[in-house]
């Protein structure tokens, strides 16, 4: 869990968010056909589903209340965080304490709540389902297909900043010019002097969804972590369907921005795993498998030999 610095504490204006919402009701078309029956949030990265990495990230940031927005065919996501008494008894009887701890651990990470988005009408629409659970308190939104390196988290800094500004806090990565048209891109200016102690923070002055390369106001792309004030729900209700006919969270945030809600972003330069499509997913598996103390040494040895063979005369042919 992160700690406020004395200086940050002096600036705290409101409560730090204590709940997270994970919208996971999308159709996951970029990963078909794998995701026809299996939610992309349950694809395994080594031996844990993606969603577990995300709930662990929330839990390490001090968030122990997680609302999963699910849809058709997605109930298995909730089962993953439930107790499994029969399985646990079998592992205990076998004396397999390591796996027993792993199985039990998932049900101890956080209180998991769930609700269903009847139809996937957009990220903003999905987030609107959290209103009765969250009320008017600030909350975090964590997209269900990306997460950050365990030893270099971003969420604690975002939660601390939101408690100080009371507004919207976004996460940015810097993308190359030829990729700006795949993301929401922010126009930004320097943050206020009283936020000088926050690393990599900028004030957001505008947001554009997937701009052409020559029209992008910066290279700062919005990625899947948001800390939002409770006023977002009322803004979503006023938001008309936008890009793709969907109710976009970006449009609701842009509405609050024009009405004076402070919007800041933190530029993340650590390792981010994006498992929403096959290439990013494969990279995440290889990176995280290599870091494992149990599997890593043997996996890296195999990987080096495999790559050497690819680069060698046989592979080059
Ligand atoms: P994405 O844009 O990644 O869409 O949604 P998707 O359906 O998951 O995947 P693709 O693009 O078709 O491959 C961002 C996040 O918002 C959720 C998704 O589950 C994902 O976590 N979402 C999106 C919803 O929960 N409901 C929606 O109506 C749309």
Tab-separated table of C-alpha atoms and ligand atoms in Angstrom:
chain	number	residue	atom	x	y	z
A	1	UNK	CA	0.000	0.000	0.000
A	2	UNK	CA	1.254	3.462	-0.818
A	3	UNK	CA	1.972	6.042	1.824
A	4	UNK	CA	1.231	9.735	1.650
A	5	UNK	CA	4.268	11.917	1.997
A	6	UNK	CA	3.844	14.540	4.731
A	7	UNK	CA	3.651	17.212	2.018
A	8	UNK	CA	0.989	15.304	0.059
A	9	UNK	CA	-1.008	14.717	3.219
A	10	UNK	CA	-1.111	18.426	3.915
A	11	UNK	CA	-2.721	18.925	0.504
A	12	UNK	CA	-5.339	16.198	0.748
A	13	UNK	CA	-8.730	17.658	-0.045
A	14	UNK	CA	-11.069	14.661	-0.067
A	15	UNK	CA	-11.218	10.954	0.658
A	16	UNK	CA	-8.932	8.543	-1.199
A	17	UNK	CA	-10.951	6.161	-3.383
A	18	UNK	CA	-11.534	2.793	-1.735
A	19	UNK	CA	-13.453	0.987	-4.489
A	20	UNK	CA	-12.489	-0.227	-7.940
A	21	UNK	CA	-14.696	-1.009	-10.905
A	22	UNK	CA	-13.482	-3.443	-13.551
A	23	UNK	CA	-15.574	-3.204	-16.732
A	24	UNK	CA	-15.299	-6.602	-18.379
A	25	UNK	CA	-18.454	-6.937	-20.452
A	26	UNK	CA	-16.937	-6.135	-23.857
A	27	UNK	CA	-16.986	-8.541	-26.795
A	28	UNK	CA	-13.186	-8.879	-27.047
A	29	UNK	CA	-13.287	-9.085	-30.841
A	30	UNK	CA	-9.512	-8.605	-31.205
A	31	UNK	CA	-8.921	-11.978	-29.571
A	32	UNK	CA	-11.498	-14.089	-31.407
A	33	UNK	CA	-12.030	-16.984	-31.667
A	34	UNK	CA	-10.325	-17.616	-28.283
A	35	UNK	CA	-12.758	-15.253	-26.601
A	36	UNK	CA	-15.918	-16.720	-28.102
A	37	UNK	CA	-16.574	-18.724	-24.917
A	38	UNK	CA	-13.685	-17.711	-22.615
A	39	UNK	CA	-13.550	-14.093	-21.390
A	40	UNK	CA	-10.255	-12.391	-22.329
A	41	UNK	CA	-9.928	-11.454	-18.646
A	42	UNK	CA	-9.514	-15.173	-17.839
A	43	UNK	CA	-6.781	-15.944	-20.374
A	44	UNK	CA	-3.831	-17.266	-18.355
A	45	UNK	CA	-0.555	-15.381	-18.111
A	46	UNK	CA	1.723	-18.216	-16.933
A	47	UNK	CA	-0.573	-19.676	-14.240
A	48	UNK	CA	-2.832	-16.803	-13.244
A	49	UNK	CA	-5.665	-15.275	-15.266
A	50	UNK	CA	-5.151	-11.670	-16.386
A	51	UNK	CA	-7.966	-10.574	-14.095
A	52	UNK	CA	-6.122	-11.860	-11.037
A	53	UNK	CA	-3.115	-9.629	-11.810
A	54	UNK	CA	-5.536	-6.693	-11.963
A	55	UNK	CA	-7.301	-7.486	-8.685
A	56	UNK	CA	-3.860	-7.970	-7.082
A	57	UNK	CA	-2.845	-4.536	-8.385
A	58	UNK	CA	-5.976	-3.012	-6.787
A	59	UNK	CA	-5.383	-4.855	-3.533
A	60	UNK	CA	-1.733	-3.735	-3.316
A	61	UNK	CA	-2.953	-0.153	-3.829
A	62	UNK	CA	-5.209	-0.370	-0.773
A	63	UNK	CA	-8.438	-1.145	-2.638
A	64	UNK	CA	-10.294	-4.119	-1.216
A	65	UNK	CA	-13.715	-3.587	-2.754
A	66	UNK	CA	-13.937	-4.550	-6.421
A	67	UNK	CA	-17.018	-4.437	-8.637
A	68	UNK	CA	-16.826	-6.536	-11.789
A	69	UNK	CA	-19.107	-5.421	-14.614
A	70	UNK	CA	-19.781	-8.637	-16.494
A	71	UNK	CA	-21.931	-9.709	-19.397
A	72	UNK	CA	-23.163	-12.813	-21.145
A	73	UNK	CA	-20.944	-15.879	-20.663
A	74	UNK	CA	-18.703	-14.134	-18.152
A	75	UNK	CA	-19.841	-15.581	-14.817
A	76	UNK	CA	-16.717	-17.770	-14.588
A	77	UNK	CA	-14.780	-14.570	-13.826
A	78	UNK	CA	-16.563	-14.279	-10.498
A	79	UNK	CA	-16.061	-17.998	-9.737
A	80	UNK	CA	-12.306	-17.468	-9.884
A	81	UNK	CA	-12.462	-15.367	-6.708
A	82	UNK	CA	-14.823	-17.722	-4.860
A	83	UNK	CA	-13.882	-20.401	-2.316
A	84	UNK	CA	-13.599	-23.953	-3.676
A	85	UNK	CA	-14.067	-26.115	-0.536
A	86	UNK	CA	-13.891	-29.474	-2.352
A	87	UNK	CA	-10.725	-28.579	-4.253
A	88	UNK	CA	-9.158	-27.079	-1.127
A	89	UNK	CA	-9.939	-30.241	0.901
A	90	UNK	CA	-8.323	-32.423	-1.776
A	91	UNK	CA	-5.162	-30.311	-1.868
A	92	UNK	CA	-4.996	-30.300	1.937
A	93	UNK	CA	-5.405	-34.099	2.063
A	94	UNK	CA	-2.537	-34.434	-0.446
A	95	UNK	CA	-0.388	-32.071	1.608
A	96	UNK	CA	-0.006	-29.728	-1.393
A	97	UNK	CA	0.158	-26.604	0.769
A	98	UNK	CA	1.643	-24.389	-1.950
A	99	UNK	CA	-1.269	-24.908	-4.357
A	100	UNK	CA	-3.732	-24.745	-1.472
A	101	UNK	CA	-2.419	-21.287	-0.570
A	102	UNK	CA	-2.612	-20.220	-4.228
A	103	UNK	CA	-6.220	-21.396	-4.548
A	104	UNK	CA	-7.308	-19.832	-1.247
A	105	UNK	CA	-5.369	-16.642	-1.930
A	106	UNK	CA	-7.623	-15.597	-4.813
A	107	UNK	CA	-10.664	-15.467	-2.521
A	108	UNK	CA	-8.787	-13.357	0.021
A	109	UNK	CA	-7.572	-10.595	-2.306
A	110	UNK	CA	-10.674	-8.401	-2.144
A	111	UNK	CA	-14.412	-8.354	-1.628
A	112	UNK	CA	-15.714	-9.060	-5.127
A	113	UNK	CA	-19.101	-7.735	-6.210
A	114	UNK	CA	-20.657	-8.136	-9.597
A	115	UNK	CA	-23.340	-6.721	-11.827
A	116	UNK	CA	-24.279	-7.315	-15.439
A	117	UNK	CA	-24.291	-4.903	-18.326
A	118	UNK	CA	-27.230	-6.251	-20.367
A	119	UNK	CA	-25.769	-5.123	-23.685
A	120	UNK	CA	-22.226	-3.918	-24.410
A	121	UNK	CA	-23.117	-0.343	-25.342
A	122	UNK	CA	-19.741	1.169	-24.519
A	123	UNK	CA	-17.267	1.738	-21.697
A	124	UNK	CA	-19.181	4.762	-20.338
A	125	UNK	CA	-22.383	2.718	-20.328
A	126	UNK	CA	-20.576	-0.118	-18.482
A	127	UNK	CA	-19.217	2.279	-15.828
A	128	UNK	CA	-22.711	3.735	-15.274
A	129	UNK	CA	-23.737	0.388	-13.768
A	130	UNK	CA	-21.434	1.085	-10.817
A	131	UNK	CA	-23.490	4.042	-9.558
A	132	UNK	CA	-25.542	2.233	-6.916
A	133	UNK	CA	-22.426	0.437	-5.605
A	134	UNK	CA	-20.126	3.452	-5.540
A	135	UNK	CA	-22.510	6.316	-4.714
A	136	UNK	CA	-20.922	9.764	-4.866
A	137	UNK	CA	-17.460	8.750	-3.632
A	138	UNK	CA	-14.422	8.763	-5.927
A	139	UNK	CA	-13.500	5.361	-7.395
A	140	UNK	CA	-10.954	3.716	-9.654
A	141	UNK	CA	-11.721	2.127	-13.025
A	142	UNK	CA	-9.302	-0.602	-14.082
A	143	UNK	CA	-9.724	-2.055	-17.559
A	144	UNK	CA	-9.695	-5.820	-17.465
A	145	UNK	CA	-6.990	-6.490	-20.051
A	146	UNK	CA	-3.960	-4.494	-18.911
A	147	UNK	CA	-1.803	-4.164	-15.830
A	148	UNK	CA	1.472	-2.668	-14.674
A	149	UNK	CA	4.679	-4.222	-13.350
A	150	UNK	CA	4.244	-5.281	-9.740
A	151	UNK	CA	7.360	-3.441	-8.559
A	152	UNK	CA	6.517	-0.203	-10.428
A	153	UNK	CA	2.839	0.522	-9.792
A	154	UNK	CA	0.938	3.558	-11.001
A	155	UNK	CA	-2.417	3.287	-9.258
A	156	UNK	CA	-1.318	4.397	-5.746
A	157	UNK	CA	0.045	7.663	-7.147
A	158	UNK	CA	-3.189	8.209	-9.106
A	159	UNK	CA	-5.342	7.592	-6.003
A	160	UNK	CA	-3.259	10.010	-3.918
A	161	UNK	CA	-3.456	12.683	-6.623
A	162	UNK	CA	-7.240	12.341	-6.984
A	163	UNK	CA	-7.675	12.797	-3.221
A	164	UNK	CA	-5.829	16.109	-3.607
A	165	UNK	CA	-7.574	17.472	-6.717
A	166	UNK	CA	-11.040	15.957	-6.252
A	167	UNK	CA	-11.198	15.717	-10.062
A	168	UNK	CA	-10.356	13.163	-12.724
A	169	UNK	CA	-6.966	11.451	-12.851
A	170	UNK	CA	-5.894	9.635	-16.007
A	171	UNK	CA	-2.957	7.407	-16.903
A	172	UNK	CA	-0.886	8.184	-19.995
A	173	UNK	CA	1.778	6.436	-21.976
A	174	UNK	CA	3.893	8.090	-24.668
A	175	UNK	CA	3.190	6.504	-28.048
A	176	UNK	CA	5.028	6.866	-31.382
A	177	UNK	CA	3.499	9.258	-33.973
A	178	UNK	CA	2.181	6.429	-36.122
A	179	UNK	CA	0.138	4.992	-33.226
A	180	UNK	CA	-1.760	8.088	-32.043
A	181	UNK	CA	-4.769	7.100	-34.166
A	182	UNK	CA	-5.323	4.011	-31.996
A	183	UNK	CA	-5.806	5.859	-28.684
A	184	UNK	CA	-7.555	8.698	-26.904
A	185	UNK	CA	-4.958	11.524	-26.985
A	186	UNK	CA	-4.724	14.408	-24.504
A	187	UNK	CA	-3.719	18.032	-24.908
A	188	UNK	CA	-1.858	19.069	-21.800
A	189	UNK	CA	-0.071	21.869	-19.998
A	190	UNK	CA	2.154	22.013	-16.923
A	191	UNK	CA	0.453	21.045	-13.684
A	192	UNK	CA	-0.225	23.662	-11.008
A	193	UNK	CA	2.730	24.630	-8.772
A	194	UNK	CA	1.149	23.009	-5.704
A	195	UNK	CA	1.437	19.624	-7.472
A	196	UNK	CA	5.172	20.077	-8.061
A	197	UNK	CA	5.947	17.175	-5.715
A	198	UNK	CA	3.999	14.697	-7.914
A	199	UNK	CA	6.215	12.940	-10.459
A	200	UNK	CA	5.267	13.020	-14.156
A	201	UNK	CA	1.995	14.891	-13.666
A	202	UNK	CA	0.372	17.122	-16.297
A	203	UNK	CA	-2.856	19.094	-16.400
A	204	UNK	CA	-5.232	18.008	-19.168
A	205	UNK	CA	-6.856	20.706	-21.296
A	206	UNK	CA	-8.573	18.508	-23.886
A	207	UNK	CA	-9.150	14.935	-25.052
A	208	UNK	CA	-9.557	13.656	-28.607
A	209	UNK	CA	-10.453	10.100	-29.529
A	210	UNK	CA	-8.184	8.431	-32.126
A	211	UNK	CA	-6.948	11.568	-33.967
A	212	UNK	CA	-5.164	11.486	-37.326
A	213	UNK	CA	-1.375	11.721	-36.964
A	214	UNK	CA	-1.215	15.368	-38.088
A	215	UNK	CA	-4.056	16.392	-35.781
A	216	UNK	CA	-2.889	14.801	-32.539
A	217	UNK	CA	-2.249	17.462	-29.879
A	218	UNK	CA	0.447	15.335	-28.185
A	219	UNK	CA	1.822	11.818	-27.947
A	220	UNK	CA	0.135	11.160	-24.613
A	221	UNK	CA	-2.295	8.270	-24.926
A	222	UNK	CA	-4.942	7.424	-22.363
A	223	UNK	CA	-4.590	3.871	-21.029
A	224	UNK	CA	-6.813	1.723	-18.858
A	225	UNK	CA	-6.567	3.249	-15.387
A	226	UNK	CA	-8.831	6.101	-14.271
A	227	UNK	CA	-9.684	7.599	-10.906
A	228	UNK	CA	-13.008	9.387	-11.168
A	229	UNK	CA	-15.226	11.525	-8.956
A	230	UNK	CA	-18.841	10.423	-8.330
A	231	UNK	CA	-20.057	13.232	-10.622
A	232	UNK	CA	-19.091	11.075	-13.608
A	233	UNK	CA	-22.369	9.143	-13.323
A	234	UNK	CA	-24.486	12.206	-13.949
A	235	UNK	CA	-22.153	13.186	-16.821
A	236	UNK	CA	-22.558	9.732	-18.405
A	237	UNK	CA	-26.349	10.183	-18.297
A	238	UNK	CA	-25.911	13.376	-20.325
A	239	UNK	CA	-23.563	11.718	-22.818
A	240	UNK	CA	-24.984	10.761	-26.212
A	241	UNK	CA	-23.662	7.748	-28.139
A	242	UNK	CA	-20.383	8.737	-29.809
A	243	UNK	CA	-17.698	6.850	-31.720
A	244	UNK	CA	-18.983	3.412	-32.843
A	245	UNK	CA	-22.496	4.278	-31.567
A	246	UNK	CA	-21.254	3.572	-28.028
A	247	UNK	CA	-21.569	5.680	-24.886
A	248	UNK	CA	-17.941	6.631	-24.410
A	249	UNK	CA	-16.327	7.291	-21.027
A	250	UNK	CA	-13.999	9.758	-22.800
A	251	UNK	CA	-17.004	11.867	-23.886
A	252	UNK	CA	-18.403	11.982	-20.319
A	253	UNK	CA	-14.977	12.988	-18.968
A	254	UNK	CA	-14.648	15.661	-21.680
A	255	UNK	CA	-18.023	17.056	-20.570
A	256	UNK	CA	-16.833	17.388	-16.960
A	257	UNK	CA	-13.575	18.947	-18.187
A	258	UNK	CA	-15.419	21.677	-20.111
A	259	UNK	CA	-17.546	22.333	-17.027
A	260	UNK	CA	-14.495	22.967	-14.861
A	261	UNK	CA	-13.645	19.620	-13.229
A	262	UNK	CA	-9.839	19.458	-12.874
A	263	UNK	CA	-8.362	16.697	-15.023
A	264	UNK	CA	-4.764	15.529	-14.556
A	265	UNK	CA	-2.738	12.732	-16.026
A	266	UNK	CA	0.295	10.852	-14.814
A	267	UNK	CA	2.708	9.724	-17.512
A	268	UNK	CA	3.688	6.121	-16.861
A	269	UNK	CA	7.115	5.045	-18.092
A	270	UNK	CA	7.247	1.637	-16.410
A	271	UNK	CA	6.409	-1.738	-17.896
A	272	UNK	CA	2.769	-2.128	-18.897
A	273	UNK	CA	1.268	-5.401	-20.028
A	274	UNK	CA	-1.500	-5.096	-22.620
A	275	UNK	CA	-3.159	-8.471	-23.023
A	276	UNK	CA	-6.189	-7.357	-25.065
A	277	UNK	CA	-4.760	-8.682	-28.335
A	278	UNK	CA	-2.524	-11.597	-29.288
A	279	UNK	CA	0.847	-9.786	-29.687
A	280	UNK	CA	0.682	-7.938	-26.351
A	281	UNK	CA	-0.602	-11.072	-24.664
A	282	UNK	CA	2.329	-13.151	-25.951
A	283	UNK	CA	4.806	-10.484	-24.831
A	284	UNK	CA	3.252	-10.461	-21.351
A	285	UNK	CA	3.490	-14.242	-21.056
A	286	UNK	CA	7.160	-14.288	-22.102
A	287	UNK	CA	8.142	-11.351	-19.850
A	288	UNK	CA	6.352	-12.637	-16.770
A	289	UNK	CA	7.434	-16.247	-17.270
A	290	UNK	CA	11.060	-15.059	-17.537
A	291	UNK	CA	10.767	-13.229	-14.200
A	292	UNK	CA	9.439	-16.190	-12.263
A	293	UNK	CA	11.894	-17.619	-9.771
A	294	UNK	CA	10.544	-21.155	-10.255
A	295	UNK	CA	9.992	-21.349	-14.027
A	296	UNK	CA	12.183	-18.459	-15.153
A	297	UNK	CA	15.648	-20.069	-15.322
A	298	UNK	CA	14.540	-23.079	-17.386
A	299	UNK	CA	12.234	-20.963	-19.553
A	300	UNK	CA	14.954	-18.402	-20.355
A	301	UNK	CA	17.432	-21.122	-21.228
A	302	UNK	CA	14.928	-22.626	-23.649
A	303	UNK	CA	13.994	-19.182	-25.015
A	304	UNK	CA	17.626	-18.244	-25.720
A	305	UNK	CA	18.204	-21.485	-27.602
A	306	UNK	CA	14.966	-21.011	-29.519
A	307	UNK	CA	15.836	-17.434	-30.530
A	308	UNK	CA	19.383	-18.438	-31.479
A	309	UNK	CA	17.922	-21.074	-33.753
A	310	UNK	CA	15.563	-18.499	-35.320
A	311	UNK	CA	18.527	-16.192	-35.978
A	312	UNK	CA	20.782	-18.956	-37.177
A	313	UNK	CA	21.303	-20.234	-40.730
A	314	UNK	CA	18.395	-22.681	-40.475
A	315	UNK	CA	15.962	-20.023	-39.206
A	316	UNK	CA	17.165	-17.431	-41.722
A	317	UNK	CA	16.498	-19.749	-44.651
B	1	LIG	P1	-12.285	-2.538	-25.448
B	1	LIG	O1	-12.275	-1.322	-26.256
B	1	LIG	O2	-10.991	-3.233	-25.194
B	1	LIG	O3	-13.326	-3.536	-26.106
B	1	LIG	O4	-13.010	-2.200	-24.081
B	1	LIG	P2	-13.437	-5.092	-25.944
B	1	LIG	O5	-14.799	-5.517	-26.311
B	1	LIG	O6	-13.010	-5.538	-24.578
B	1	LIG	O7	-12.346	-5.650	-26.958
B	1	LIG	P3	-12.212	-5.505	-28.565
B	1	LIG	O8	-11.766	-4.100	-28.826
B	1	LIG	O9	-13.543	-5.848	-29.194
B	1	LIG	O10	-11.173	-6.530	-28.897
B	1	LIG	C1	-12.300	-1.660	-23.009
B	1	LIG	C2	-12.824	-2.262	-21.731
B	1	LIG	O11	-14.179	-1.900	-21.525
B	1	LIG	C3	-14.992	-3.028	-21.346
B	1	LIG	C4	-14.227	-4.168	-21.986
B	1	LIG	O12	-14.601	-5.406	-21.391
B	1	LIG	C5	-12.786	-3.786	-21.726
B	1	LIG	O13	-12.345	-4.180	-20.439
B	1	LIG	N1	-16.301	-2.779	-21.985
B	1	LIG	C6	-16.347	-2.240	-23.223
B	1	LIG	C7	-17.451	-3.092	-21.289
B	1	LIG	O14	-17.413	-3.594	-20.141
B	1	LIG	N2	-18.650	-2.856	-21.881
B	1	LIG	C8	-18.751	-2.302	-23.115
B	1	LIG	O15	-19.877	-2.089	-23.582
B	1	LIG	C9	-17.563	-1.994	-23.801
